[in-house]
Amino acid sequence: LDASGGQEIITASDDSTAKVWDVASGECLQTLRGHHSCVLSAVFSPSGTRLATASADWTVRLWSAPASECVHNLQGHSDSVNSVAFSPDGARLLSAS
């Protein structure tokens, strides 16, 4: 999914990471590390300042986009978290397992 302005995309991976890429150059700009299993979903907030990832490790992580820093590790699912999405205004985060 692309960040605000469409200059970057984020990908989820089996190697327990998510990566942010520059669309024009194809360069990897950030690698988000912290999950303990496959990352199944990754998304930018509508403002592009936050990222969210969902994983087979039963967690959702919220990241600061500029710093690639995990700011919240959300636990509570009882199985893999398959999808994550921000509300249109970016105020809420939805996760599904």
mmCIF file with all atom_site columns, C-alpha atoms in Angstrom:
data_model
loop_
_atom_site.group_PDB
_atom_site.id
_atom_site.type_symbol
_atom_site.label_atom_id
_atom_site.label_alt_id
_atom_site.label_comp_id
_atom_site.label_asym_id
_atom_site.label_entity_id
_atom_site.label_seq_id
_atom_site.pdbx_PDB_ins_code
_atom_site.Cartn_x
_atom_site.Cartn_y
_atom_site.Cartn_z
_atom_site.occupancy
_atom_site.B_iso_or_equiv
_atom_site.pdbx_formal_charge
_atom_site.auth_seq_id
_atom_site.auth_comp_id
_atom_site.auth_asym_id
_atom_site.auth_atom_id
_atom_site.pdbx_PDB_model_num
ATOM 1  C CA . LEU A 1 1  ? 0.000   0.000   0.000  1.00 0.00 ? 1  LEU A CA 1
ATOM 2  C CA . ASP A 1 2  ? 1.236   3.457   -0.701 1.00 0.00 ? 2  ASP A CA 1
ATOM 3  C CA . ALA A 1 3  ? 1.952   6.318   1.678  1.00 0.00 ? 3  ALA A CA 1
ATOM 4  C CA . SER A 1 4  ? 0.396   9.726   1.390  1.00 0.00 ? 4  SER A CA 1
ATOM 5  C CA . GLY A 1 5  ? 1.426   11.048  -2.015 1.00 0.00 ? 5  GLY A CA 1
ATOM 6  C CA . GLY A 1 6  ? 2.174   7.628   -3.481 1.00 0.00 ? 6  GLY A CA 1
ATOM 7  C CA . GLN A 1 7  ? 5.970   7.966   -3.281 1.00 0.00 ? 7  GLN A CA 1
ATOM 8  C CA . GLU A 1 8  ? 6.496   4.868   -1.129 1.00 0.00 ? 8  GLU A CA 1
ATOM 9  C CA . ILE A 1 9  ? 5.035   1.393   -0.760 1.00 0.00 ? 9  ILE A CA 1
ATOM 10 C CA . ILE A 1 10 ? 5.249   -1.076  2.118  1.00 0.00 ? 10 ILE A CA 1
ATOM 11 C CA . THR A 1 11 ? 5.557   -4.834  1.745  1.00 0.00 ? 11 THR A CA 1
ATOM 12 C CA . ALA A 1 12 ? 5.055   -7.682  4.222  1.00 0.00 ? 12 ALA A CA 1
ATOM 13 C CA . SER A 1 13 ? 7.348   -10.705 4.225  1.00 0.00 ? 13 SER A CA 1
ATOM 14 C CA . ASP A 1 14 ? 7.828   -14.288 5.405  1.00 0.00 ? 14 ASP A CA 1
ATOM 15 C CA . ASP A 1 15 ? 11.174  -13.235 6.926  1.00 0.00 ? 15 ASP A CA 1
ATOM 16 C CA . SER A 1 16 ? 9.372   -11.467 9.846  1.00 0.00 ? 16 SER A CA 1
ATOM 17 C CA . THR A 1 17 ? 9.979   -7.994  8.405  1.00 0.00 ? 17 THR A CA 1
ATOM 18 C CA . ALA A 1 18 ? 8.137   -5.296  6.522  1.00 0.00 ? 18 ALA A CA 1
ATOM 19 C CA . LYS A 1 19 ? 9.958   -3.016  4.106  1.00 0.00 ? 19 LYS A CA 1
ATOM 20 C CA . VAL A 1 20 ? 9.298   0.483   2.846  1.00 0.00 ? 20 VAL A CA 1
ATOM 21 C CA . TRP A 1 21 ? 10.344  1.090   -0.758 1.00 0.00 ? 21 TRP A CA 1
ATOM 22 C CA . ASP A 1 22 ? 10.798  4.179   -2.902 1.00 0.00 ? 22 ASP A CA 1
ATOM 23 C CA . VAL A 1 23 ? 8.495   3.749   -5.900 1.00 0.00 ? 23 VAL A CA 1
ATOM 24 C CA . ALA A 1 24 ? 10.651  5.698   -8.367 1.00 0.00 ? 24 ALA A CA 1
ATOM 25 C CA . SER A 1 25 ? 14.036  4.167   -7.575 1.00 0.00 ? 25 SER A CA 1
ATOM 26 C CA . GLY A 1 26 ? 13.047  0.754   -6.196 1.00 0.00 ? 26 GLY A CA 1
ATOM 27 C CA . GLU A 1 27 ? 15.366  1.382   -3.242 1.00 0.00 ? 27 GLU A CA 1
ATOM 28 C CA . CYS A 1 28 ? 14.539  -0.114  0.164  1.00 0.00 ? 28 CYS A CA 1
ATOM 29 C CA . LEU A 1 29 ? 14.228  2.862   2.520  1.00 0.00 ? 29 LEU A CA 1
ATOM 30 C CA . GLN A 1 30 ? 13.397  1.096   5.793  1.00 0.00 ? 30 GLN A CA 1
ATOM 31 C CA . THR A 1 31 ? 13.250  -2.414  7.192  1.00 0.00 ? 31 THR A CA 1
ATOM 32 C CA . LEU A 1 32 ? 10.890  -2.884  10.117 1.00 0.00 ? 32 LEU A CA 1
ATOM 33 C CA . ARG A 1 33 ? 12.084  -5.628  12.471 1.00 0.00 ? 33 ARG A CA 1
ATOM 34 C CA . GLY A 1 34 ? 10.452  -6.894  15.635 1.00 0.00 ? 34 GLY A CA 1
ATOM 35 C CA . HIS A 1 35 ? 7.902   -9.562  14.765 1.00 0.00 ? 35 HIS A CA 1
ATOM 36 C CA . HIS A 1 36 ? 8.733   -13.164 15.615 1.00 0.00 ? 36 HIS A CA 1
ATOM 37 C CA . SER A 1 37 ? 6.963   -14.757 12.649 1.00 0.00 ? 37 SER A CA 1
ATOM 38 C CA . CYS A 1 38 ? 5.761   -13.899 9.121  1.00 0.00 ? 38 CYS A CA 1
ATOM 39 C CA . VAL A 1 39 ? 4.357   -10.428 8.577  1.00 0.00 ? 39 VAL A CA 1
ATOM 40 C CA . LEU A 1 40 ? 1.004   -10.988 6.882  1.00 0.00 ? 40 LEU A CA 1
ATOM 41 C CA . SER A 1 41 ? -0.226  -7.416  6.386  1.00 0.00 ? 41 SER A CA 1
ATOM 42 C CA . ALA A 1 42 ? 1.348   -3.958  6.345  1.00 0.00 ? 42 ALA A CA 1
ATOM 43 C CA . VAL A 1 43 ? -0.238  -0.566  5.808  1.00 0.00 ? 43 VAL A CA 1
ATOM 44 C CA . PHE A 1 44 ? 0.497   3.164   6.003  1.00 0.00 ? 44 PHE A CA 1
ATOM 45 C CA . SER A 1 45 ? -1.755  5.477   8.002  1.00 0.00 ? 45 SER A CA 1
ATOM 46 C CA . PRO A 1 46 ? -3.683  7.960   5.832  1.00 0.00 ? 46 PRO A CA 1
ATOM 47 C CA . SER A 1 47 ? -1.248  10.727  6.854  1.00 0.00 ? 47 SER A CA 1
ATOM 48 C CA . GLY A 1 48 ? 1.782   8.549   6.058  1.00 0.00 ? 48 GLY A CA 1
ATOM 49 C CA . THR A 1 49 ? 3.323   9.194   9.493  1.00 0.00 ? 49 THR A CA 1
ATOM 50 C CA . ARG A 1 50 ? 2.570   5.779   10.979 1.00 0.00 ? 50 ARG A CA 1
ATOM 51 C CA . LEU A 1 51 ? 2.748   2.200   9.770  1.00 0.00 ? 51 LEU A CA 1
ATOM 52 C CA . ALA A 1 52 ? 0.962   -0.864  11.091 1.00 0.00 ? 52 ALA A CA 1
ATOM 53 C CA . THR A 1 53 ? 1.954   -4.486  10.642 1.00 0.00 ? 53 THR A CA 1
ATOM 54 C CA . ALA A 1 54 ? 0.105   -7.722  11.446 1.00 0.00 ? 54 ALA A CA 1
ATOM 55 C CA . SER A 1 55 ? 1.856   -11.017 12.010 1.00 0.00 ? 55 SER A CA 1
ATOM 56 C CA . ALA A 1 56 ? 1.535   -14.748 12.475 1.00 0.00 ? 56 ALA A CA 1
ATOM 57 C CA . ASP A 1 57 ? 3.098   -14.115 15.921 1.00 0.00 ? 57 ASP A CA 1
ATOM 58 C CA . TRP A 1 58 ? -0.420  -13.004 17.034 1.00 0.00 ? 58 TRP A CA 1
ATOM 59 C CA . THR A 1 59 ? 0.530   -9.316  17.330 1.00 0.00 ? 59 THR A CA 1
ATOM 60 C CA . VAL A 1 60 ? -0.023  -5.992  15.609 1.00 0.00 ? 60 VAL A CA 1
ATOM 61 C CA . ARG A 1 61 ? 2.748   -3.411  15.749 1.00 0.00 ? 61 ARG A CA 1
ATOM 62 C CA . LEU A 1 62 ? 2.398   0.318   15.258 1.00 0.00 ? 62 LEU A CA 1
ATOM 63 C CA . TRP A 1 63 ? 5.482   2.081   13.908 1.00 0.00 ? 63 TRP A CA 1
ATOM 64 C CA . SER A 1 64 ? 6.685   5.636   13.530 1.00 0.00 ? 64 SER A CA 1
ATOM 65 C CA . ALA A 1 65 ? 7.196   5.997   9.774  1.00 0.00 ? 65 ALA A CA 1
ATOM 66 C CA . PRO A 1 66 ? 10.126  8.427   9.778  1.00 0.00 ? 66 PRO A CA 1
ATOM 67 C CA . ALA A 1 67 ? 12.105  6.587   12.479 1.00 0.00 ? 67 ALA A CA 1
ATOM 68 C CA . SER A 1 68 ? 11.136  2.945   11.771 1.00 0.00 ? 68 SER A CA 1
ATOM 69 C CA . GLU A 1 69 ? 10.589  2.652   15.524 1.00 0.00 ? 69 GLU A CA 1
ATOM 70 C CA . CYS A 1 70 ? 7.946   0.378   17.017 1.00 0.00 ? 70 CYS A CA 1
ATOM 71 C CA . VAL A 1 71 ? 5.806   2.618   19.232 1.00 0.00 ? 71 VAL A CA 1
ATOM 72 C CA . HIS A 1 72 ? 3.198   0.009   20.258 1.00 0.00 ? 72 HIS A CA 1
ATOM 73 C CA . ASN A 1 73 ? 3.136   -3.790  20.323 1.00 0.00 ? 73 ASN A CA 1
ATOM 74 C CA . LEU A 1 74 ? -0.547  -4.719  20.433 1.00 0.00 ? 74 LEU A CA 1
ATOM 75 C CA . GLN A 1 75 ? -1.297  -8.152  21.861 1.00 0.00 ? 75 GLN A CA 1
ATOM 76 C CA . GLY A 1 76 ? -4.621  -9.866  22.396 1.00 0.00 ? 76 GLY A CA 1
ATOM 77 C CA . HIS A 1 77 ? -5.315  -12.041 19.373 1.00 0.00 ? 77 HIS A CA 1
ATOM 78 C CA . SER A 1 78 ? -5.399  -15.784 19.973 1.00 0.00 ? 78 SER A CA 1
ATOM 79 C CA . ASP A 1 79 ? -4.081  -16.693 16.530 1.00 0.00 ? 79 ASP A CA 1
ATOM 80 C CA . SER A 1 80 ? -2.287  -15.188 13.536 1.00 0.00 ? 80 SER A CA 1
ATOM 81 C CA . VAL A 1 81 ? -3.336  -11.644 12.667 1.00 0.00 ? 81 VAL A CA 1
ATOM 82 C CA . ASN A 1 82 ? -4.084  -11.729 8.953  1.00 0.00 ? 82 ASN A CA 1
ATOM 83 C CA . SER A 1 83 ? -5.002  -8.146  8.218  1.00 0.00 ? 83 SER A CA 1
ATOM 84 C CA . VAL A 1 84 ? -4.655  -4.624  9.551  1.00 0.00 ? 84 VAL A CA 1
ATOM 85 C CA . ALA A 1 85 ? -6.175  -1.329  8.375  1.00 0.00 ? 85 ALA A CA 1
ATOM 86 C CA . PHE A 1 86 ? -6.463  2.282   9.515  1.00 0.00 ? 86 PHE A CA 1
ATOM 87 C CA . SER A 1 87 ? -9.777  4.120   9.575  1.00 0.00 ? 87 SER A CA 1
ATOM 88 C CA . PRO A 1 88 ? -10.023 6.822   6.877  1.00 0.00 ? 88 PRO A CA 1
ATOM 89 C CA . ASP A 1 89 ? -9.147  9.546   9.410  1.00 0.00 ? 89 ASP A CA 1
ATOM 90 C CA . GLY A 1 90 ? -6.269  7.476   10.854 1.00 0.00 ? 90 GLY A CA 1
ATOM 91 C CA . ALA A 1 91 ? -7.694  7.636   14.387 1.00 0.00 ? 91 ALA A CA 1
ATOM 92 C CA . ARG A 1 92 ? -8.442  3.917   14.677 1.00 0.00 ? 92 ARG A CA 1
ATOM 93 C CA . LEU A 1 93 ? -6.722  0.690   13.757 1.00 0.00 ? 93 LEU A CA 1
ATOM 94 C CA . LEU A 1 94 ? -8.623  -2.467  12.826 1.00 0.00 ? 94 LEU A CA 1
ATOM 95 C CA . SER A 1 95 ? -7.066  -5.924  12.958 1.00 0.00 ? 95 SER A CA 1
ATOM 96 C CA . ALA A 1 96 ? -8.479  -9.295  11.972 1.00 0.00 ? 96 ALA A CA 1
ATOM 97 C CA . SER A 1 97 ? -7.370  -12.839 12.631 1.00 0.00 ? 97 SER A CA 1
#
